[in-house]
CSV table of C-alpha atoms and ligand atoms in Angstrom, one decimal:
chain,number,residue,atom,x,y,z
A,1,UNK,CA,0.0,0.0,0.0
A,2,UNK,CA,1.2,3.5,-0.8
A,3,UNK,CA,0.1,7.0,0.0
A,4,UNK,CA,0.1,9.6,-2.8
A,5,UNK,CA,-0.3,13.2,-1.9
A,6,UNK,CA,-0.9,15.9,-4.5
A,7,UNK,CA,-0.3,19.5,-3.8
A,8,UNK,CA,-2.3,22.6,-4.9
A,9,UNK,CA,-0.4,23.1,-8.2
A,10,UNK,CA,-1.0,19.4,-9.1
A,11,UNK,CA,-4.8,20.0,-8.8
A,12,UNK,CA,-5.2,23.6,-9.8
A,13,UNK,CA,-7.4,23.1,-12.9
A,14,UNK,CA,-9.1,20.5,-15.1
A,15,UNK,CA,-5.9,19.5,-16.9
A,16,UNK,CA,-4.0,19.1,-13.7
A,17,UNK,CA,-6.8,17.0,-12.1
A,18,UNK,CA,-7.0,14.7,-15.2
A,19,UNK,CA,-3.3,14.3,-14.9
A,20,UNK,CA,-3.6,13.3,-11.2
A,21,UNK,CA,-6.2,10.7,-12.1
A,22,UNK,CA,-3.9,9.2,-14.8
A,23,UNK,CA,-0.9,9.1,-12.5
A,24,UNK,CA,-2.9,7.3,-9.8
A,25,UNK,CA,-4.5,5.0,-12.4
A,26,UNK,CA,-1.1,3.8,-13.5
A,27,UNK,CA,-0.2,2.8,-9.9
A,28,UNK,CA,-3.2,0.7,-8.9
A,29,UNK,CA,-1.1,-2.3,-8.3
A,30,UNK,CA,0.6,-0.6,-5.4
A,31,UNK,CA,-2.9,0.0,-3.8
A,32,UNK,CA,-2.8,3.8,-3.4
A,33,UNK,CA,-4.6,5.9,-0.8
A,34,UNK,CA,-4.7,9.5,-2.2
A,35,UNK,CA,-4.4,12.7,-0.2
A,36,UNK,CA,-5.4,16.0,-1.9
A,37,UNK,CA,-4.6,19.6,-1.1
A,38,UNK,CA,-6.9,22.5,-1.8
A,39,UNK,CA,-6.6,23.8,-5.4
A,40,UNK,CA,-3.8,26.4,-5.7
A,41,UNK,CA,-4.8,29.7,-4.0
A,42,UNK,CA,-7.9,28.3,-2.3
A,43,UNK,CA,-6.6,28.4,1.3
A,44,UNK,CA,-5.6,32.1,0.8
A,45,UNK,CA,-9.0,32.9,-0.7
A,46,UNK,CA,-10.7,31.3,2.3
A,47,UNK,CA,-8.6,33.2,4.7
A,48,UNK,CA,-9.5,36.4,2.9
A,49,UNK,CA,-13.2,35.6,3.0
A,50,UNK,CA,-12.9,35.2,6.8
A,51,UNK,CA,-10.9,38.4,7.1
A,52,UNK,CA,-13.4,40.4,5.0
A,53,UNK,CA,-16.3,39.0,7.0
A,54,UNK,CA,-14.7,40.1,10.3
A,55,UNK,CA,-14.4,43.6,8.8
A,56,UNK,CA,-18.1,43.5,7.8
A,57,UNK,CA,-17.2,43.6,4.1
A,58,UNK,CA,-19.8,41.1,3.2
A,59,UNK,CA,-20.2,42.0,-0.5
A,60,UNK,CA,-16.4,41.6,-1.0
A,61,UNK,CA,-16.5,38.3,0.9
A,62,UNK,CA,-19.3,37.1,-1.3
A,63,UNK,CA,-17.4,38.0,-4.4
A,64,UNK,CA,-14.4,36.0,-3.3
A,65,UNK,CA,-16.7,33.0,-2.5
A,66,UNK,CA,-18.2,33.2,-6.0
A,67,UNK,CA,-14.7,33.3,-7.7
A,68,UNK,CA,-13.5,30.4,-5.6
A,69,UNK,CA,-16.5,28.2,-6.2
A,70,UNK,CA,-16.5,29.3,-9.9
A,71,UNK,CA,-13.1,27.8,-10.3
A,72,UNK,CA,-14.4,24.5,-9.0
A,73,UNK,CA,-17.5,24.7,-11.2
A,74,UNK,CA,-15.4,25.2,-14.3
A,75,UNK,CA,-13.5,22.0,-13.4
A,76,UNK,CA,-16.7,20.1,-12.9
A,77,UNK,CA,-18.2,21.3,-16.2
A,78,UNK,CA,-15.0,20.6,-18.1
A,79,UNK,CA,-14.4,17.1,-16.8
A,80,UNK,CA,-17.6,15.5,-15.5
A,81,UNK,CA,-19.8,14.0,-18.3
A,82,UNK,CA,-21.9,11.7,-16.1
A,83,UNK,CA,-25.1,13.5,-15.3
A,84,UNK,CA,-25.7,12.0,-11.8
A,85,UNK,CA,-22.1,12.8,-10.8
A,86,UNK,CA,-22.2,16.3,-12.2
A,87,UNK,CA,-25.5,16.9,-10.4
A,88,UNK,CA,-24.1,15.8,-7.1
A,89,UNK,CA,-21.0,17.9,-7.4
A,90,UNK,CA,-23.1,21.0,-8.3
A,91,UNK,CA,-25.2,20.3,-5.2
A,92,UNK,CA,-22.1,20.1,-3.1
A,93,UNK,CA,-20.9,23.4,-4.5
A,94,UNK,CA,-24.3,25.0,-3.8
A,95,UNK,CA,-24.2,23.7,-0.2
A,96,UNK,CA,-20.7,25.1,0.2
A,97,UNK,CA,-21.9,28.5,-1.1
A,98,UNK,CA,-24.7,28.5,1.5
A,99,UNK,CA,-22.5,27.3,4.4
A,100,UNK,CA,-19.7,29.8,3.6
A,101,UNK,CA,-22.4,32.5,3.3
A,102,UNK,CA,-23.7,31.5,6.7
A,103,UNK,CA,-20.2,31.6,8.2
A,104,UNK,CA,-19.6,35.1,6.7
A,105,UNK,CA,-22.9,36.3,8.1
A,106,UNK,CA,-22.0,35.0,11.6
A,107,UNK,CA,-18.5,36.4,11.6
A,108,UNK,CA,-19.6,39.8,10.3
A,109,UNK,CA,-22.1,40.1,13.2
A,110,UNK,CA,-19.5,39.1,15.8
A,111,UNK,CA,-16.7,41.0,14.0
A,112,UNK,CA,-14.3,38.5,15.2
A,113,UNK,CA,-12.5,35.7,13.4
A,114,UNK,CA,-11.4,33.1,16.0
A,115,UNK,CA,-8.9,30.3,15.1
A,116,UNK,CA,-11.7,27.8,15.4
A,117,UNK,CA,-13.9,29.7,12.9
A,118,UNK,CA,-10.9,30.2,10.6
A,119,UNK,CA,-10.5,26.4,10.5
A,120,UNK,CA,-14.2,26.1,9.5
A,121,UNK,CA,-13.4,28.3,6.5
A,122,UNK,CA,-10.2,26.6,5.6
A,123,UNK,CA,-11.8,23.1,5.6
A,124,UNK,CA,-13.8,23.9,2.4
A,125,UNK,CA,-10.6,24.0,0.3
A,126,UNK,CA,-9.6,20.4,0.7
A,127,UNK,CA,-13.2,19.1,1.1
A,128,UNK,CA,-14.1,20.4,-2.4
A,129,UNK,CA,-10.8,19.6,-4.2
A,130,UNK,CA,-10.8,16.0,-2.9
A,131,UNK,CA,-14.5,15.5,-4.0
A,132,UNK,CA,-13.6,16.8,-7.5
A,133,UNK,CA,-10.5,14.6,-7.8
A,134,UNK,CA,-12.5,11.5,-6.7
A,135,UNK,CA,-15.2,12.3,-9.3
A,136,UNK,CA,-12.6,12.8,-12.0
A,137,UNK,CA,-11.1,9.5,-11.2
A,138,UNK,CA,-14.5,7.8,-11.4
A,139,UNK,CA,-15.1,9.5,-14.7
A,140,UNK,CA,-11.9,7.9,-15.9
A,141,UNK,CA,-13.1,4.5,-14.8
A,142,UNK,CA,-11.2,4.2,-11.5
A,143,UNK,CA,-13.1,2.8,-8.5
A,144,UNK,CA,-12.5,5.8,-6.3
A,145,UNK,CA,-14.1,6.3,-2.9
A,146,UNK,CA,-14.1,9.8,-1.3
A,147,UNK,CA,-13.3,9.7,2.4
A,148,UNK,CA,-14.0,12.5,4.9
A,149,UNK,CA,-11.1,13.2,7.3
A,150,UNK,CA,-13.9,13.9,9.9
A,151,UNK,CA,-14.2,10.1,10.1
A,152,UNK,CA,-10.6,9.4,11.1
A,153,UNK,CA,-8.1,12.4,11.3
A,154,UNK,CA,-8.7,13.0,15.0
A,155,UNK,CA,-6.6,15.9,16.4
A,156,UNK,CA,-6.2,17.9,19.6
A,157,UNK,CA,-8.0,21.2,19.9
A,158,UNK,CA,-5.2,23.6,18.9
A,159,UNK,CA,-6.9,25.3,16.0
A,160,UNK,CA,-4.8,26.3,13.0
A,161,UNK,CA,-1.9,24.1,14.3
A,162,UNK,CA,-3.6,20.9,15.5
A,163,UNK,CA,-1.7,17.7,16.0
A,164,UNK,CA,-3.2,14.3,15.3
A,165,UNK,CA,-3.8,11.8,18.0
A,166,UNK,CA,-2.1,8.9,16.4
A,167,UNK,CA,-3.7,6.0,18.3
A,168,UNK,CA,-7.2,7.2,17.3
A,169,UNK,CA,-6.2,8.0,13.7
A,170,UNK,CA,-4.7,4.5,13.4
A,171,UNK,CA,-7.7,2.5,14.7
A,172,UNK,CA,-10.3,4.5,12.8
A,173,UNK,CA,-8.4,4.7,9.6
A,174,UNK,CA,-7.6,1.0,9.5
A,175,UNK,CA,-11.2,0.2,10.2
A,176,UNK,CA,-12.3,2.3,7.3
A,177,UNK,CA,-9.7,1.6,4.6
A,178,UNK,CA,-9.1,-2.1,5.1
A,179,UNK,CA,-12.4,-3.2,3.4
A,180,UNK,CA,-11.9,-0.5,0.7
A,181,UNK,CA,-8.3,-1.5,-0.2
A,182,UNK,CA,-9.2,-5.2,-0.2
A,183,UNK,CA,-12.0,-4.4,-2.7
A,184,UNK,CA,-9.5,-2.7,-4.9
A,185,UNK,CA,-11.0,0.7,-4.3
A,186,UNK,CA,-8.9,3.9,-4.3
A,187,UNK,CA,-9.6,6.0,-1.2
A,188,UNK,CA,-9.3,9.8,-1.8
A,189,UNK,CA,-9.2,12.1,1.2
A,190,UNK,CA,-8.1,15.5,2.3
A,191,UNK,CA,-4.7,16.8,3.5
A,192,UNK,CA,-4.3,19.6,6.0
A,193,UNK,CA,-7.6,19.2,7.8
A,194,UNK,CA,-8.6,17.2,10.9
A,195,UNK,CA,-11.4,17.0,13.4
A,196,UNK,CA,-11.5,17.3,17.2
A,197,UNK,CA,-13.0,14.6,19.4
A,198,UNK,CA,-16.0,16.9,19.8
A,199,UNK,CA,-16.4,17.1,16.0
A,200,UNK,CA,-14.9,20.6,15.1
A,201,UNK,CA,-12.8,20.9,12.0
A,202,UNK,CA,-9.2,21.7,12.7
A,203,UNK,CA,-6.2,22.4,10.5
A,204,UNK,CA,-2.6,21.3,11.1
A,205,UNK,CA,-0.7,24.4,10.0
A,206,UNK,CA,-0.2,25.9,6.5
A,207,UNK,CA,1.3,23.6,3.9
A,208,UNK,CA,0.7,20.6,6.2
A,209,UNK,CA,-0.9,18.3,3.7
A,210,UNK,CA,2.5,16.6,3.4
A,211,UNK,CA,2.3,15.9,7.1
A,212,UNK,CA,-1.3,14.5,6.6
A,213,UNK,CA,0.1,12.1,4.0
A,214,UNK,CA,2.8,10.9,6.4
A,215,UNK,CA,0.3,10.5,9.3
A,216,UNK,CA,-1.9,8.4,7.0
A,217,UNK,CA,1.0,6.4,5.7
A,218,UNK,CA,2.2,5.7,9.3
A,219,UNK,CA,-1.3,4.8,10.5
A,220,UNK,CA,-1.7,2.3,7.6
A,221,UNK,CA,1.9,1.0,7.7
A,222,UNK,CA,2.3,2.1,4.1
A,223,UNK,CA,5.3,0.9,2.0
A,224,UNK,CA,5.9,4.4,0.6
A,225,UNK,CA,4.8,8.0,1.2
A,226,UNK,CA,4.8,9.8,-2.1
A,227,UNK,CA,4.7,13.6,-2.3
A,228,UNK,CA,3.7,14.7,-5.8
A,229,UNK,CA,4.5,18.4,-6.5
A,230,UNK,CA,5.7,20.7,-9.3
A,231,UNK,CA,9.4,20.2,-9.1
A,232,UNK,CA,11.6,17.1,-9.8
A,233,UNK,CA,12.3,16.5,-6.1
A,234,UNK,CA,14.3,18.1,-3.4
A,235,UNK,CA,16.7,20.5,-5.2
A,236,UNK,CA,20.1,21.9,-4.2
A,237,UNK,CA,18.4,25.2,-3.7
A,238,UNK,CA,15.1,27.0,-4.1
A,239,UNK,CA,14.5,27.1,-7.9
A,240,UNK,CA,12.9,30.5,-7.5
A,241,UNK,CA,16.3,31.8,-6.4
A,242,UNK,CA,18.9,29.7,-8.1
A,243,UNK,CA,18.6,29.4,-11.9
A,244,UNK,CA,19.5,25.7,-12.3
A,245,UNK,CA,19.7,23.8,-9.1
A,246,UNK,CA,20.6,20.1,-9.1
A,247,UNK,CA,18.2,17.4,-8.0
A,248,UNK,CA,19.3,15.6,-4.9
A,249,UNK,CA,18.7,11.8,-5.4
A,250,UNK,CA,18.7,10.8,-1.7
A,251,UNK,CA,18.5,12.4,1.7
A,252,UNK,CA,18.2,11.1,5.2
A,253,UNK,CA,15.2,11.9,7.3
A,254,UNK,CA,17.4,14.2,9.4
A,255,UNK,CA,18.6,16.1,6.4
A,256,UNK,CA,15.1,16.5,5.0
A,257,UNK,CA,13.9,17.6,8.4
A,258,UNK,CA,16.6,20.3,8.7
A,259,UNK,CA,16.2,21.4,5.2
A,260,UNK,CA,12.4,22.0,5.6
A,261,UNK,CA,12.8,23.4,9.1
A,262,UNK,CA,15.3,25.9,7.8
A,263,UNK,CA,12.9,27.1,5.0
A,264,UNK,CA,12.8,24.7,2.0
A,265,UNK,CA,9.1,24.8,1.1
A,266,UNK,CA,9.1,21.5,-0.8
A,267,UNK,CA,8.2,19.5,2.3
A,268,UNK,CA,6.5,20.4,5.6
A,269,UNK,CA,9.0,19.7,8.4
A,270,UNK,CA,6.5,17.5,10.4
A,271,UNK,CA,6.3,15.1,7.4
A,272,UNK,CA,9.4,13.3,8.5
A,273,UNK,CA,8.2,12.6,12.1
A,274,UNK,CA,5.6,9.8,11.4
A,275,UNK,CA,7.9,8.4,8.6
A,276,UNK,CA,10.9,8.1,11.0
A,277,UNK,CA,8.7,6.5,13.7
A,278,UNK,CA,7.6,3.7,11.3
A,279,UNK,CA,10.6,3.8,9.1
A,280,UNK,CA,8.7,4.4,5.9
A,281,UNK,CA,10.5,6.0,2.9
A,282,UNK,CA,9.3,9.3,1.5
A,283,UNK,CA,9.5,10.0,-2.2
A,284,UNK,CA,9.1,13.4,-3.8
A,285,UNK,CA,7.9,13.3,-7.5
A,286,UNK,CA,7.0,15.8,-10.2
A,287,UNK,CA,3.4,15.4,-11.2
A,288,UNK,CA,4.2,17.1,-14.5
A,289,UNK,CA,6.9,14.5,-15.3
A,290,UNK,CA,5.9,11.3,-13.5
A,291,UNK,CA,8.5,9.3,-15.3
A,292,UNK,CA,11.4,11.1,-13.6
A,293,UNK,CA,13.0,9.4,-10.6
A,294,UNK,CA,12.3,12.0,-7.9
A,295,UNK,CA,14.1,12.2,-4.5
A,296,UNK,CA,14.2,9.5,-1.9
A,297,UNK,CA,14.2,10.3,1.8
A,298,UNK,CA,15.1,7.4,4.0
A,299,UNK,CA,16.7,6.5,7.4
A,300,UNK,CA,20.4,7.5,7.5
A,301,UNK,CA,23.3,5.3,6.9
A,302,UNK,CA,26.5,6.3,8.7
A,303,UNK,CA,28.1,8.0,5.7
A,304,UNK,CA,31.8,8.3,5.7
A,305,UNK,CA,32.3,11.5,3.8
A,306,UNK,CA,30.8,14.9,4.2
A,307,UNK,CA,28.3,15.8,1.5
A,308,UNK,CA,26.6,19.1,1.0
A,309,UNK,CA,23.1,18.4,-0.3
A,310,UNK,CA,21.2,21.7,-0.3
A,311,UNK,CA,21.0,25.3,0.7
A,312,UNK,CA,17.9,26.6,2.5
A,313,UNK,CA,17.0,30.1,3.7
A,314,UNK,CA,14.3,31.6,5.8
A,315,UNK,CA,13.1,35.2,5.8
A,316,UNK,CA,11.6,37.0,8.8
A,317,UNK,CA,14.3,36.3,11.4
A,318,UNK,CA,15.1,38.5,14.4
A,319,UNK,CA,18.2,38.2,16.7
A,320,UNK,CA,17.1,38.8,20.2
A,321,UNK,CA,20.0,39.3,22.6
A,322,UNK,CA,19.5,39.2,26.4
A,323,UNK,CA,21.9,40.2,29.1
A,324,UNK,CA,20.7,39.4,32.6
A,325,UNK,CA,20.3,42.0,35.3
A,326,UNK,CA,23.1,41.5,37.9
A,327,UNK,CA,20.8,39.9,40.5
A,328,UNK,CA,20.2,36.7,38.4
A,329,UNK,CA,22.6,33.9,38.3
A,330,UNK,CA,23.0,32.5,34.8
A,331,UNK,CA,21.1,29.3,35.3
A,332,UNK,CA,18.0,31.0,36.6
A,333,UNK,CA,18.3,33.6,33.9
A,334,UNK,CA,18.3,30.9,31.2
A,335,UNK,CA,15.4,29.1,32.7
A,336,UNK,CA,13.3,32.3,32.8
A,337,UNK,CA,14.3,33.1,29.3
A,338,UNK,CA,13.2,29.8,27.9
A,339,UNK,CA,10.0,29.7,29.9
A,340,UNK,CA,9.0,33.0,28.4
A,341,UNK,CA,9.9,31.9,24.9
A,342,UNK,CA,7.9,28.7,25.4
A,343,UNK,CA,4.9,30.6,26.6
A,344,UNK,CA,4.9,32.5,23.3
A,345,UNK,CA,5.5,29.4,21.3
A,346,UNK,CA,8.7,30.9,20.0
A,347,UNK,CA,11.3,28.2,19.2
A,348,UNK,CA,14.8,29.6,18.4
A,349,UNK,CA,16.1,28.7,15.0
A,350,UNK,CA,19.6,29.4,16.3
A,351,UNK,CA,21.2,30.1,19.7
A,352,UNK,CA,24.5,31.8,20.4
A,353,UNK,CA,25.9,32.5,23.8
A,354,UNK,CA,28.9,34.3,25.3
A,355,UNK,CA,29.9,34.5,28.8
A,356,UNK,CA,27.2,36.8,30.0
A,357,UNK,CA,24.7,37.1,27.2
A,358,UNK,CA,22.5,34.9,25.0
A,359,UNK,CA,21.2,35.5,21.5
A,360,UNK,CA,18.3,33.6,20.1
A,361,UNK,CA,17.1,33.8,16.5
A,362,UNK,CA,13.3,34.0,16.4
A,363,UNK,CA,10.6,34.2,13.8
A,364,UNK,CA,9.8,37.9,13.4
A,365,UNK,CA,6.1,37.0,12.9
A,366,UNK,CA,5.8,36.0,16.5
A,367,UNK,CA,4.5,38.7,18.9
A,368,UNK,CA,7.9,40.3,19.4
A,369,UNK,CA,6.8,43.3,21.4
A,370,UNK,CA,5.0,41.1,24.0
A,371,UNK,CA,8.1,38.8,24.2
A,372,UNK,CA,10.4,41.7,24.7
A,373,UNK,CA,8.1,43.3,27.3
A,374,UNK,CA,8.2,40.1,29.4
A,375,UNK,CA,11.9,39.6,29.0
A,376,UNK,CA,12.7,43.2,30.1
A,377,UNK,CA,12.3,42.2,33.8
A,378,UNK,CA,15.2,39.8,33.3
A,379,UNK,CA,17.7,42.3,32.1
A,380,UNK,CA,18.7,44.2,28.9
A,381,UNK,CA,17.2,43.1,25.6
A,382,UNK,CA,18.4,44.0,22.2
A,383,UNK,CA,16.7,43.3,18.9
A,384,UNK,CA,18.4,43.0,15.5
A,385,UNK,CA,15.6,43.0,13.0
A,386,UNK,CA,15.1,42.2,9.2
A,387,UNK,CA,17.5,39.3,9.3
A,388,UNK,CA,17.4,35.9,7.5
A,389,UNK,CA,18.9,32.5,8.1
A,390,UNK,CA,20.9,30.7,5.5
A,391,UNK,CA,21.6,27.0,6.1
A,392,UNK,CA,23.8,24.5,4.4
A,393,UNK,CA,22.4,21.0,4.9
A,394,UNK,CA,24.1,17.7,4.2
A,395,UNK,CA,25.7,14.6,5.6
A,396,UNK,CA,28.4,14.7,8.2
A,397,UNK,CA,28.9,18.4,7.9
A,398,UNK,CA,29.9,18.5,11.6
A,399,UNK,CA,33.0,16.5,10.7
A,400,UNK,CA,34.1,19.0,8.1
A,401,UNK,CA,34.9,22.4,9.5
A,402,UNK,CA,36.1,23.4,6.0
A,403,UNK,CA,32.5,23.9,5.2
A,404,UNK,CA,32.4,26.9,7.5
A,405,UNK,CA,35.4,28.4,5.8
A,406,UNK,CA,34.0,27.9,2.4
A,407,UNK,CA,30.6,29.3,3.4
A,408,UNK,CA,32.2,32.5,4.8
A,409,UNK,CA,34.4,32.9,1.8
A,410,UNK,CA,31.3,32.5,-0.5
A,411,UNK,CA,29.2,35.2,1.3
A,412,UNK,CA,32.2,37.5,1.0
A,413,UNK,CA,31.4,41.0,2.0
A,414,UNK,CA,27.9,40.2,3.2
A,415,UNK,CA,27.8,40.8,7.0
A,416,UNK,CA,27.3,37.7,9.1
A,417,UNK,CA,25.6,38.4,12.5
A,418,UNK,CA,25.7,34.9,14.0
A,419,UNK,CA,26.9,31.4,13.1
A,420,UNK,CA,25.7,28.0,14.3
A,421,UNK,CA,27.8,24.9,13.6
A,422,UNK,CA,28.2,21.6,15.3
A,423,UNK,CA,24.9,21.1,17.2
A,424,UNK,CA,23.7,18.7,14.5
A,425,UNK,CA,25.6,16.5,12.1
A,426,UNK,CA,23.8,17.9,9.1
A,427,UNK,CA,23.8,21.7,9.1
A,428,UNK,CA,25.6,24.9,9.5
A,429,UNK,CA,23.6,28.2,9.6
A,430,UNK,CA,24.4,31.9,9.4
A,431,UNK,CA,22.3,34.9,10.1
A,432,UNK,CA,22.5,37.7,7.5
A,433,UNK,CA,20.6,40.8,6.5
A,434,UNK,CA,17.2,39.9,5.0
A,435,UNK,CA,17.6,41.8,1.8
A,436,UNK,CA,20.9,40.0,1.0
A,437,UNK,CA,19.7,36.5,1.5
A,438,UNK,CA,18.8,35.6,-2.1
A,439,UNK,CA,22.1,36.9,-3.4
A,440,UNK,CA,23.9,35.0,-0.6
A,441,UNK,CA,22.1,31.8,-1.5
A,442,UNK,CA,23.2,32.1,-5.1
A,443,UNK,CA,26.8,32.7,-4.1
A,444,UNK,CA,26.9,29.8,-1.6
A,445,UNK,CA,25.2,27.5,-4.2
A,446,UNK,CA,27.9,28.5,-6.7
A,447,UNK,CA,30.6,27.7,-4.1
A,448,UNK,CA,29.3,24.2,-3.3
A,449,UNK,CA,27.6,23.2,-6.5
A,450,UNK,CA,29.2,25.4,-9.2
A,451,UNK,CA,31.8,23.1,-10.6
A,452,UNK,CA,32.7,20.0,-8.6
A,453,UNK,CA,29.9,17.9,-7.1
A,454,UNK,CA,29.9,14.5,-5.7
A,455,UNK,CA,29.0,12.0,-8.4
A,456,UNK,CA,25.9,9.9,-7.9
A,457,UNK,CA,24.3,12.2,-5.3
A,458,UNK,CA,22.8,14.7,-7.8
A,459,UNK,CA,21.1,14.9,-11.1
A,460,UNK,CA,20.7,18.2,-12.9
A,461,UNK,CA,17.1,19.2,-12.7
A,462,UNK,CA,15.4,20.3,-15.8
A,463,UNK,CA,12.8,22.7,-14.3
A,464,UNK,CA,9.3,23.1,-15.5
A,465,UNK,CA,8.4,26.6,-16.4
A,466,UNK,CA,5.7,26.8,-13.8
A,467,UNK,CA,8.1,26.4,-10.9
A,468,UNK,CA,10.1,29.3,-12.1
A,469,UNK,CA,7.2,31.5,-12.8
A,470,UNK,CA,5.8,31.4,-9.3
B,1,ADP,P1,2.8,21.8,-3.2
B,1,ADP,O1,1.7,22.7,-3.5
B,1,ADP,O2,2.9,20.6,-4.1
B,1,ADP,O3,2.8,21.3,-1.8
B,1,ADP,P2,4.9,23.6,-2.6
B,1,ADP,O4,4.8,24.9,-3.3
B,1,ADP,O5,4.5,23.6,-1.2
B,1,ADP,O6,4.1,22.5,-3.5
B,1,ADP,O7,6.4,23.1,-2.7
B,1,ADP,C1,7.1,23.0,-3.9
B,1,ADP,C2,7.9,24.3,-4.2
B,1,ADP,O8,8.9,24.4,-3.2
B,1,ADP,C3,8.7,24.3,-5.4
B,1,ADP,O9,7.9,24.7,-6.5
B,1,ADP,C4,9.8,25.2,-5.2
B,1,ADP,O10,9.6,26.5,-5.6
B,1,ADP,C5,9.9,25.3,-3.6
B,1,ADP,N1,11.2,24.9,-3.1
B,1,ADP,C6,11.9,25.7,-2.2
B,1,ADP,N2,13.1,25.1,-1.9
B,1,ADP,C7,13.1,23.9,-2.6
B,1,ADP,C8,14.1,22.9,-2.7
B,1,ADP,N3,15.3,22.9,-2.0
B,1,ADP,N4,13.8,21.9,-3.5
B,1,ADP,C9,12.7,21.8,-4.2
B,1,ADP,N5,11.7,22.8,-4.2
B,1,ADP,C10,12.0,23.8,-3.4
B,2,MG,MG1,3.6,22.2,0.0
């Protein structure tokens, strides 16, 4: 059994959906369970509808609803010939229009968009796209069965960033899918969304459909978790920044985790966690070129040599430096500092310390003024804003201090505000000015991938135009 997850660009229109049905149809022997994201742009549109409603701009909200549902209608009318099926889908779209309208009405009266209500909006994206994909598959003769995540993807109550309760997901999902799979049916369900035990829709964080696929794969003991997207696999850098990155043929779970944690959008970082637990490989494939070999992510082998695999970057970083007031001893100070960061859900992407001060790199989108306000009681707080993290990820980097030298040489005159090396085997990170990060990524990529690369690890990646255009 395999899990196949298709992202928003793989389902964005009628042609893309037809393509998904074909790719799945060619892999029936592996008994696929299919996980679908919202069509490209839908999640943002739903967020906008909620925001407009909370500002009491109901007409504008209605307009966005019509546009969004219109895109789905076009797909139905283009692809669905069977009258019964087409009628059902139109009825679903009508229901969605009514339910979204009701939500907008409620939010505009209360003038407040809570995380729970936002999740109610978000859920429409995946519910609709997955129904369409299931219908398109049926239209092409596949025995597809639509599954609602409400029946199995049980999560905690942290709206917008819920986490699945694995034991419950596993029992429920196994109960539902076992008879389907043994009947040769293809289950089609939603990424990103879950349900609380009291029956409220949740979501698991933006871009988390990859994680959904891994959770489903782990729950079902899948042989493979396949992430189908719009690039050939994990590349040696973001193709929107570096003109022709190489494709990495294989990474370890740790490397893929660090790469996504440090900003590579191609996989959601959480994806690796269920896969590691059950030791299930993850493959990343290009839905526009399904014949290409993709990238394999598997458990690590103790590599002998140091290999640089990819360069990641992350905007919106802030370096917060704290110096304790004299009355604190250092241990108490650190404990307080981390307690406050934990309270605000602010996990440092990098930590640097000197004898009497500590610097933590935080996501600027966190509530920095509240964090700083609370920290002020501890001592002096400085903020360096508009920074970015650049990370070099690979195998055994820790063993190879030369990487740091080459990294510094490559960034040249670009100011480096902090460095982290050695805490993990697989990365070295530097903090630089935000407006220089793209340039720095290109220079560092040139340094490590420009001429001499390790044979066997990489393939050059012919990029589809779409990935560069976005
Ligand atoms: P999906 O909608 O399929 O989930 P995403 O947009 O989330 O697709 O992820 C794929 C995109 O990630 C690519 O189009 C590419 O622009 C971007 N990306 C950033 N860094 C990398 C990288 N190192 N390797 C591959 N893709 C990357
Ligand atoms: Mg994604």
